[in-house]
Short mmCIF file of N, CA, C and O in Angstrom, two decimals:
data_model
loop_
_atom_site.label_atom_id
_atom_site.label_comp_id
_atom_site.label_asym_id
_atom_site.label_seq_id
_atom_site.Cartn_x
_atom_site.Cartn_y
_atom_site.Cartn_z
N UNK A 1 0.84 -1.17 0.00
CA UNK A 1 0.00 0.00 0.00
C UNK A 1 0.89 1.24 0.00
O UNK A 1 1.65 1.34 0.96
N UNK A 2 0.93 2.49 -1.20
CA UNK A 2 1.45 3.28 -1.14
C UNK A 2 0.81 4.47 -0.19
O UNK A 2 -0.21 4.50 0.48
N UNK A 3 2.01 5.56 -0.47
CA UNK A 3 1.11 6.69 0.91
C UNK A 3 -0.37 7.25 0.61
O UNK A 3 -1.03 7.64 1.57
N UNK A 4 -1.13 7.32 -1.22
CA UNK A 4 -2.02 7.24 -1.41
C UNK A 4 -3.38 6.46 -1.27
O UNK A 4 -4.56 6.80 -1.32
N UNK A 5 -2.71 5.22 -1.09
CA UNK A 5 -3.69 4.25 -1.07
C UNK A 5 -3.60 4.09 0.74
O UNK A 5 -4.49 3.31 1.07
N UNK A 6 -2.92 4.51 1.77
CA UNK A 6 -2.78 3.96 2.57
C UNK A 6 -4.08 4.56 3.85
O UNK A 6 -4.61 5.67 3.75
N UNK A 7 -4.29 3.89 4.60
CA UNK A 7 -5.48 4.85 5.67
C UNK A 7 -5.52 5.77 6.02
O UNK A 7 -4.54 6.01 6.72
N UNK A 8 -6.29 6.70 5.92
CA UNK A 8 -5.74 7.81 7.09
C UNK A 8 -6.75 7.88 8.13
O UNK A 8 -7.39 8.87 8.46
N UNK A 9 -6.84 6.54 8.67
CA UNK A 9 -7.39 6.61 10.09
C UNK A 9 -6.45 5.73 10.77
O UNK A 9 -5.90 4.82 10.15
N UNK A 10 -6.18 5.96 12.29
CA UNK A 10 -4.79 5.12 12.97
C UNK A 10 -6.02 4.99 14.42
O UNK A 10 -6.88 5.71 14.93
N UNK A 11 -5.56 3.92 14.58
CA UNK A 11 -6.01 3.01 15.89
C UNK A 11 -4.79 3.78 17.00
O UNK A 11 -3.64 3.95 16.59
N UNK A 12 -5.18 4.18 18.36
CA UNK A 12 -4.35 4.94 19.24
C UNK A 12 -4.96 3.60 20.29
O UNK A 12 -6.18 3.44 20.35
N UNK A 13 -4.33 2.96 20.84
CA UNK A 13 -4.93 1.99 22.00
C UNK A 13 -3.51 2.00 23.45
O UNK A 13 -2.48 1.34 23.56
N UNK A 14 -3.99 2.80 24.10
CA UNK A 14 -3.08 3.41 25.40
C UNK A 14 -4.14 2.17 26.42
O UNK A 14 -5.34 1.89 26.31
N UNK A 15 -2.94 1.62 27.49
CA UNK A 15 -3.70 0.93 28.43
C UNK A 15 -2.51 1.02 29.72
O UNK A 15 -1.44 0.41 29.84
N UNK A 16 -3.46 2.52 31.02
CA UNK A 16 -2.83 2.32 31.93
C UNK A 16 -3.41 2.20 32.90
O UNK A 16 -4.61 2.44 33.06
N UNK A 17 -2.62 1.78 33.72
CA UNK A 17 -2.92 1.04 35.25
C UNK A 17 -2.30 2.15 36.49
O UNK A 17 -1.16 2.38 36.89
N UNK A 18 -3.72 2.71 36.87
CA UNK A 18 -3.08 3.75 38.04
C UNK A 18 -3.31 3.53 39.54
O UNK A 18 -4.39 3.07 39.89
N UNK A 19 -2.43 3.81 40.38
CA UNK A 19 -2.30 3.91 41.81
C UNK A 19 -2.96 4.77 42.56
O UNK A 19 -2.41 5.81 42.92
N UNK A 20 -4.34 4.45 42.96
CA UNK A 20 -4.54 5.56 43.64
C UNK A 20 -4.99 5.01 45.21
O UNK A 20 -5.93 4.38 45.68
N UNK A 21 -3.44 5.79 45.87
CA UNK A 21 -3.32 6.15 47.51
C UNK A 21 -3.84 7.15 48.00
O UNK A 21 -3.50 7.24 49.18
N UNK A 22 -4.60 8.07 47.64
CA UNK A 22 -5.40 8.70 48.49
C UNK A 22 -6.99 8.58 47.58
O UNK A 22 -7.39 9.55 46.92
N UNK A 23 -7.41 7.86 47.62
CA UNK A 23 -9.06 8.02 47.01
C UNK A 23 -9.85 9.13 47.30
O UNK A 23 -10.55 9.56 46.38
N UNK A 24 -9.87 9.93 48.88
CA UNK A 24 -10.56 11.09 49.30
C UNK A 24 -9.92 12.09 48.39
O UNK A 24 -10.69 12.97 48.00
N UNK A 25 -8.70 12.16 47.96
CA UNK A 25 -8.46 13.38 47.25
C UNK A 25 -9.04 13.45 45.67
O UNK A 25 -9.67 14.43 45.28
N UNK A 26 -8.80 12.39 44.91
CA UNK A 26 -9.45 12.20 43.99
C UNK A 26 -10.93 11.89 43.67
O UNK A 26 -11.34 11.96 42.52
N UNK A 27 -11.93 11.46 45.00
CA UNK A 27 -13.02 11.25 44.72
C UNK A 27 -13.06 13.60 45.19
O UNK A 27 -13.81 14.44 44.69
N UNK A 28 -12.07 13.76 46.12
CA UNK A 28 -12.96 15.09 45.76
C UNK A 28 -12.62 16.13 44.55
O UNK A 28 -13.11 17.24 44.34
N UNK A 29 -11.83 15.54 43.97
CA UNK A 29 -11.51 16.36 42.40
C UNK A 29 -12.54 16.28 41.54
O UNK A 29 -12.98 17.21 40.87
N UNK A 30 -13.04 14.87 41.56
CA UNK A 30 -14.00 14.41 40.82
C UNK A 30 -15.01 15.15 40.64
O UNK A 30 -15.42 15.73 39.63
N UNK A 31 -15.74 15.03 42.59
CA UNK A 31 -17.11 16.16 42.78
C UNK A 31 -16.89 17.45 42.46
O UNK A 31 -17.91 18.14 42.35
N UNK A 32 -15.59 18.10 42.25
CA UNK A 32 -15.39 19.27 41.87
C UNK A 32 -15.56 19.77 40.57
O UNK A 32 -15.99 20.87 40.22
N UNK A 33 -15.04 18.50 39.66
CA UNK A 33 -15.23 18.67 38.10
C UNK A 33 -17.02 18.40 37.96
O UNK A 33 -17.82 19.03 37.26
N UNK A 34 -17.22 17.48 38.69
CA UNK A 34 -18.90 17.48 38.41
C UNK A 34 -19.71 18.68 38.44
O UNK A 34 -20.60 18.97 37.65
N UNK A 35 -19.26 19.37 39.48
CA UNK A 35 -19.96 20.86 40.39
C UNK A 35 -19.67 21.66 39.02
O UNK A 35 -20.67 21.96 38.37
N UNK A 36 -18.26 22.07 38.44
CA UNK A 36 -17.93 22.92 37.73
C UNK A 36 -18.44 22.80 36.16
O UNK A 36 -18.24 23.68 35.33
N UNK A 37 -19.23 21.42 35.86
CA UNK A 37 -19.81 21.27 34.31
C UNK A 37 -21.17 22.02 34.49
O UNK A 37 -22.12 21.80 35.24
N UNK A 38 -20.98 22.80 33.73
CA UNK A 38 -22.27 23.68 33.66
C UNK A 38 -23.03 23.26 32.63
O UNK A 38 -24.11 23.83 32.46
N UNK A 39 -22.69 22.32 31.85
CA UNK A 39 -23.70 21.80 30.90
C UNK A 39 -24.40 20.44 31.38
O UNK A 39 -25.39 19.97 30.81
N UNK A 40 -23.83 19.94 32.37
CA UNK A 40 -24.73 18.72 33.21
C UNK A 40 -25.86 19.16 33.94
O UNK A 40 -26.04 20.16 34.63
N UNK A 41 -26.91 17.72 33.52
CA UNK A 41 -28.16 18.74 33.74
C UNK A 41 -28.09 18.05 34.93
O UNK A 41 -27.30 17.11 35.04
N UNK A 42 -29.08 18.51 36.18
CA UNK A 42 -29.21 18.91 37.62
C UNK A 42 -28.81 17.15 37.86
O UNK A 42 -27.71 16.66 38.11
N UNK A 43 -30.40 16.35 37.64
CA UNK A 43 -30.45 14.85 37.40
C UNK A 43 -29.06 13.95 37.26
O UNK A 43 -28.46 13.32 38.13
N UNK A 44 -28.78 14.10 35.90
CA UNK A 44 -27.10 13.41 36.03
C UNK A 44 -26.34 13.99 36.78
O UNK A 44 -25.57 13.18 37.30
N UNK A 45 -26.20 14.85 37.06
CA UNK A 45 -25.30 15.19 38.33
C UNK A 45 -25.29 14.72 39.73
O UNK A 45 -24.32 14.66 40.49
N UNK A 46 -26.94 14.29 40.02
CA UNK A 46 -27.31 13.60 41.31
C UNK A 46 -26.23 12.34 40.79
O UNK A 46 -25.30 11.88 41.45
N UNK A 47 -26.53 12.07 39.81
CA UNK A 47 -26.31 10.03 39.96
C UNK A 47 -24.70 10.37 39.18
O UNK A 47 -24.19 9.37 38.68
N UNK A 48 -24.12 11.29 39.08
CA UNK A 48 -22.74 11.02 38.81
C UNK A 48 -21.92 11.46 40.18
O UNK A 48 -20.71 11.26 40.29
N UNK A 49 -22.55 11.97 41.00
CA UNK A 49 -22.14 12.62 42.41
C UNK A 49 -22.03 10.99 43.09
O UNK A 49 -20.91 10.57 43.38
N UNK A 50 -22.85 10.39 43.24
CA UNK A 50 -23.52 9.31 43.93
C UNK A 50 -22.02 8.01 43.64
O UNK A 50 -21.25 7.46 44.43
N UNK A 51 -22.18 7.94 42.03
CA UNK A 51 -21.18 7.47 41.59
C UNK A 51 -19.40 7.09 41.95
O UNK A 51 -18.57 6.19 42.11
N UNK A 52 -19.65 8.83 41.91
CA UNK A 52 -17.98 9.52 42.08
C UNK A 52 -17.91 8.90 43.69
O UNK A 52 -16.84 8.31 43.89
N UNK A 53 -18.84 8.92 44.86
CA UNK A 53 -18.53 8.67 45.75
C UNK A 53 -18.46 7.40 46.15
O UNK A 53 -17.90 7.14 47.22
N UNK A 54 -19.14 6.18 45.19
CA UNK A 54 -18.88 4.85 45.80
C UNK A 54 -17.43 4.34 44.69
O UNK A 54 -16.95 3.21 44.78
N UNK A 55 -17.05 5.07 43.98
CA UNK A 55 -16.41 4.22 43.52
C UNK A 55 -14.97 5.30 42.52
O UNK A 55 -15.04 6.10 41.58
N UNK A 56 -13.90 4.80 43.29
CA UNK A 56 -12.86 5.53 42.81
C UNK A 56 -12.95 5.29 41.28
O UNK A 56 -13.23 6.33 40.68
N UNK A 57 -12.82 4.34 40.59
CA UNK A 57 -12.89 4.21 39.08
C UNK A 57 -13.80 5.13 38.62
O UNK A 57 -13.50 5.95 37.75
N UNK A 58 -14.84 5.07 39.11
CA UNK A 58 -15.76 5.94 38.50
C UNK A 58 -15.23 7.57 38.58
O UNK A 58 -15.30 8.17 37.51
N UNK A 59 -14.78 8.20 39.57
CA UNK A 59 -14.26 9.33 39.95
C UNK A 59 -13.23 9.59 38.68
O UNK A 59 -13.20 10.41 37.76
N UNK A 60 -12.42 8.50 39.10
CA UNK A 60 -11.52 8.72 37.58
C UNK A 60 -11.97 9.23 36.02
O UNK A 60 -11.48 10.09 35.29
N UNK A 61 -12.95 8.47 35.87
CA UNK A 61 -13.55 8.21 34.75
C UNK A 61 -14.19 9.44 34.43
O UNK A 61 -14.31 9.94 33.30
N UNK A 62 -14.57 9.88 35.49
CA UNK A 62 -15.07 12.19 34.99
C UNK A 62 -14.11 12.75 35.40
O UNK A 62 -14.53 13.87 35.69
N UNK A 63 -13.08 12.72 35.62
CA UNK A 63 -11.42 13.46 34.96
C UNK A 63 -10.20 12.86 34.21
O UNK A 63 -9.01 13.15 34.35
N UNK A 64 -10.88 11.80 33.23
CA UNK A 64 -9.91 11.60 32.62
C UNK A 64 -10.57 11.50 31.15
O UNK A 64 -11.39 10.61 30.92
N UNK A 65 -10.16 12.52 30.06
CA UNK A 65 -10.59 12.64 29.05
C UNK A 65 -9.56 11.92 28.31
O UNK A 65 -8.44 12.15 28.77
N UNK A 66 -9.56 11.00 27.15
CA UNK A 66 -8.16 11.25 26.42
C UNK A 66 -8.12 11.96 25.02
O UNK A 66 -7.23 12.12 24.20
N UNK A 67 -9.80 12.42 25.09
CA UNK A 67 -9.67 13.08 24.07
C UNK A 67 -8.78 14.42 23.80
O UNK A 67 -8.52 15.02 22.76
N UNK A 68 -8.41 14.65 25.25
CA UNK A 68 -7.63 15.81 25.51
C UNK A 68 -5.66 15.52 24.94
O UNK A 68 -4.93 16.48 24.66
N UNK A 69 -5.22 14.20 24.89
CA UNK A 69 -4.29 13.33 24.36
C UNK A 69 -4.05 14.27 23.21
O UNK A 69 -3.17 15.13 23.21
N UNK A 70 -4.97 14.03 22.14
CA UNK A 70 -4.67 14.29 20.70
C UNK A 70 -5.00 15.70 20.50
O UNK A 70 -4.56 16.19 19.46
N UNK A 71 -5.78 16.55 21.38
CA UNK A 71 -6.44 17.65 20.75
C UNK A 71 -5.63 18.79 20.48
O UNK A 71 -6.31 19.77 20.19
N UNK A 72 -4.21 19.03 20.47
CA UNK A 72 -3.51 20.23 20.49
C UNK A 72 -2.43 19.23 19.23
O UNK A 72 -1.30 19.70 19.07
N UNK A 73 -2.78 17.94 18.41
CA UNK A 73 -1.65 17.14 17.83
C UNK A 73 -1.77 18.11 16.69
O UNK A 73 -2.85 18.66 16.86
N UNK A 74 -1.17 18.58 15.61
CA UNK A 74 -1.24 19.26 14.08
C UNK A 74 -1.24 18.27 13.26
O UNK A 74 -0.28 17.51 13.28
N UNK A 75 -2.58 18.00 12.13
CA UNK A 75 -3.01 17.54 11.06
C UNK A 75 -3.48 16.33 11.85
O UNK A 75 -3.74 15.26 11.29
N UNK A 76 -3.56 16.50 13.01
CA UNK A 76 -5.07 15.14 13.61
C UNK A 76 -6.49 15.92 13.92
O UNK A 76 -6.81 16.99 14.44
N UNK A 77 -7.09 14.92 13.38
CA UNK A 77 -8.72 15.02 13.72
C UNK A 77 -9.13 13.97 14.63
O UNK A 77 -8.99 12.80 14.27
N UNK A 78 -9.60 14.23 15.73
CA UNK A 78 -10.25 12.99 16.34
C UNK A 78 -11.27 12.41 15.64
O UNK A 78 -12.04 13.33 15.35
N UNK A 79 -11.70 11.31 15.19
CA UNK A 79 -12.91 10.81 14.34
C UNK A 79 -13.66 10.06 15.75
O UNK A 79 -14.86 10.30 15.88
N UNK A 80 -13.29 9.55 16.33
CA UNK A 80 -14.17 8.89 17.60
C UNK A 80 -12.95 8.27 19.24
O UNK A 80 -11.82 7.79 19.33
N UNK A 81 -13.85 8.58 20.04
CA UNK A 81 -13.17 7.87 21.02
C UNK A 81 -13.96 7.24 22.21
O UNK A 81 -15.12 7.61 22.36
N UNK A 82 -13.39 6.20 23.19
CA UNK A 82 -13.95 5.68 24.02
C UNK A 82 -13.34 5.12 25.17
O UNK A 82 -12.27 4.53 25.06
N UNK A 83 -13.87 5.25 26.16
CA UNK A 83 -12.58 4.82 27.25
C UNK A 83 -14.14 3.79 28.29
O UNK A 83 -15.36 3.64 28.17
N UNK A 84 -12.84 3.28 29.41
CA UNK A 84 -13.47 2.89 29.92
C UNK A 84 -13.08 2.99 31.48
O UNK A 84 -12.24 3.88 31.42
N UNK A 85 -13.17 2.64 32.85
CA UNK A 85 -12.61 2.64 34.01
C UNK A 85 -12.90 1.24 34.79
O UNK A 85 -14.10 0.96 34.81
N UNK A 86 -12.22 0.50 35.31
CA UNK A 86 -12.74 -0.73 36.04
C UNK A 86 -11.59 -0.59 37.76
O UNK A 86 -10.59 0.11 37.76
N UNK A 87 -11.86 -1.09 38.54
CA UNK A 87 -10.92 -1.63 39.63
C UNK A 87 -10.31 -2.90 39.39
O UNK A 87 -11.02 -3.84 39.01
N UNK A 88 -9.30 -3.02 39.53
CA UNK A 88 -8.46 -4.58 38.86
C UNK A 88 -7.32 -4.66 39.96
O UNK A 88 -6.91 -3.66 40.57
N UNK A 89 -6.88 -5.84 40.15
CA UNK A 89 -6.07 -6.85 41.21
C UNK A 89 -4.83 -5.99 40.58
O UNK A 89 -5.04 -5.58 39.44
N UNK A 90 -4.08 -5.80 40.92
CA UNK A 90 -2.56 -5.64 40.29
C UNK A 90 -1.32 -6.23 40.95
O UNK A 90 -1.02 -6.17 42.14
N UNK A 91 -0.58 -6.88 39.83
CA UNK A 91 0.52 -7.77 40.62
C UNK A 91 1.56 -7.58 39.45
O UNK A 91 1.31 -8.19 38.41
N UNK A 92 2.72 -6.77 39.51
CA UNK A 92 3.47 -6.21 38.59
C UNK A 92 4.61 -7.08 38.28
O UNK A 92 5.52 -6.90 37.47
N UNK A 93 4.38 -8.03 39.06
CA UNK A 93 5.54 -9.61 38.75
C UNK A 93 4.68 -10.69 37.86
O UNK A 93 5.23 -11.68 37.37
N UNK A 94 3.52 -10.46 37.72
CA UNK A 94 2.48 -11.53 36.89
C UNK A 94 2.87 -11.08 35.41
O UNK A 94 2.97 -9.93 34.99
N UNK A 95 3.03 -12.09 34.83
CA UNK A 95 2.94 -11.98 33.38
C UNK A 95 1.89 -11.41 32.77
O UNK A 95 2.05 -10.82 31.71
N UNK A 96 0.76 -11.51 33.34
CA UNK A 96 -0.56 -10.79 33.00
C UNK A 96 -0.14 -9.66 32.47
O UNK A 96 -0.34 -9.24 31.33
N UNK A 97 0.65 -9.02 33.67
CA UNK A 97 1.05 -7.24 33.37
C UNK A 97 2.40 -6.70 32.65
O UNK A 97 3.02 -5.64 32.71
N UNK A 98 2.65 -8.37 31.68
CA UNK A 98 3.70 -8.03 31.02
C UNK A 98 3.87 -6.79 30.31
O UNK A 98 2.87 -6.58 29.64
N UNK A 99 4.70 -5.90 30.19
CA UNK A 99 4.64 -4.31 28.98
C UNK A 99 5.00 -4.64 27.90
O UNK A 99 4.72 -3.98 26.90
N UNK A 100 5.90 -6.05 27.87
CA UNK A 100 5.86 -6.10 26.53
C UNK A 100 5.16 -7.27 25.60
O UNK A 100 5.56 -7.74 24.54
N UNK A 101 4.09 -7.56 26.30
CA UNK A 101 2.96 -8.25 26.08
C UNK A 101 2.13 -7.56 24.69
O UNK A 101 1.44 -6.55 24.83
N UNK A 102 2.28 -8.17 23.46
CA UNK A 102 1.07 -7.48 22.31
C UNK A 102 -0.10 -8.23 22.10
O UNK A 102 0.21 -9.40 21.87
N UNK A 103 -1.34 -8.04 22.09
CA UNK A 103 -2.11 -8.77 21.30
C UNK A 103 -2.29 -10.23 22.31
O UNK A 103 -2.32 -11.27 21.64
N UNK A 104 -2.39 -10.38 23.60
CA UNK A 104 -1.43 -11.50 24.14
C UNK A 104 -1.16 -12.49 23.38
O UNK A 104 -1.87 -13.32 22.82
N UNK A 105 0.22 -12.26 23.43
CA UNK A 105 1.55 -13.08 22.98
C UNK A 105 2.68 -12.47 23.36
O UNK A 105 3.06 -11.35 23.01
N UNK A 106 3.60 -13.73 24.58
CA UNK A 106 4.37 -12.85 25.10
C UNK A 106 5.49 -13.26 24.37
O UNK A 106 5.38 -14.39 23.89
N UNK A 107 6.67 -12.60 24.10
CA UNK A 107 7.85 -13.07 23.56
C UNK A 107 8.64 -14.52 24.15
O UNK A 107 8.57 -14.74 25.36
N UNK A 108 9.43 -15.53 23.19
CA UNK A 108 9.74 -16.13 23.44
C UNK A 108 10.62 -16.48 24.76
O UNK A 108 10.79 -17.38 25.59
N UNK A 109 11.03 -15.27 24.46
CA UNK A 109 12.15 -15.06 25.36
C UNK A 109 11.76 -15.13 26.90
O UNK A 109 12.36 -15.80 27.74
N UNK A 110 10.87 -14.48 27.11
CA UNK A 110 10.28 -13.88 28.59
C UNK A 110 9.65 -15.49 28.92
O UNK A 110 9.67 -15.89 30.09
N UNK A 111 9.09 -16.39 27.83
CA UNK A 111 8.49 -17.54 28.28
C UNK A 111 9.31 -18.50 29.36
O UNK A 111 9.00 -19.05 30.42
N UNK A 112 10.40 -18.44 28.63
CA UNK A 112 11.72 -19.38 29.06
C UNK A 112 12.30 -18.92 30.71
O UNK A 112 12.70 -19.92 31.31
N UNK A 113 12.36 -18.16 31.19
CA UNK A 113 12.95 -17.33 32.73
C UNK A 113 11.86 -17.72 33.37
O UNK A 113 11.69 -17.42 34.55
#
């Protein structure tokens, strides 16, 4: 495929795993960004308040845009995006959380140790 024929749409797939030691500080960033959207209507705000407070992922999940990632890139257009937030076990010696894990398939190499 030459540079004419080639896509000009690119797959961006970022996957990170964050630490969060103080939850009260971040669940109250959260309620802060909630308070400060002036385009959320009264209703979702009850049940994203409610949210933000049982559950750190969720808190995360209304301050972390990644559409904000690409938006200052020159000659990108965002065409769509989607994220998601979960709570997950983390064990940074498990192969699970290999980094250089693609597609899972881990390199030969790492199999063998």
């Amino acid at each position: 495929m030459n540079a004419s024929e080639e896509s000009r749409y690119v797959r961006l797939r970022v996957d990170l795993v964050l630490e969060v030691p103080d939850p009260d500080a971040l669940t109250g960033a959260a309620l802060a960004h909630i308070q400060a959207d002036e385009f959320m209507p009264e209703e979702e705000r009850g049940h994203a308040e409610a949210a933000v407070r049982e559950d750190a992922a969720e808190a995360l999940a209304y301050l972390i845009d990644p559409t904000d990632l690409v938006a200052e890139i020159p000659g990108v257009e965002l065409a769509q995006a989607s994220w998601s937030t979960e709570p997950v076990e983390y064990d940074p010696e498990s192969m699970e959380w290999d980094l250089d894990e693609e597609d899972g398939v881990f390199d030969e190499e790492d199999d063998r140790a």
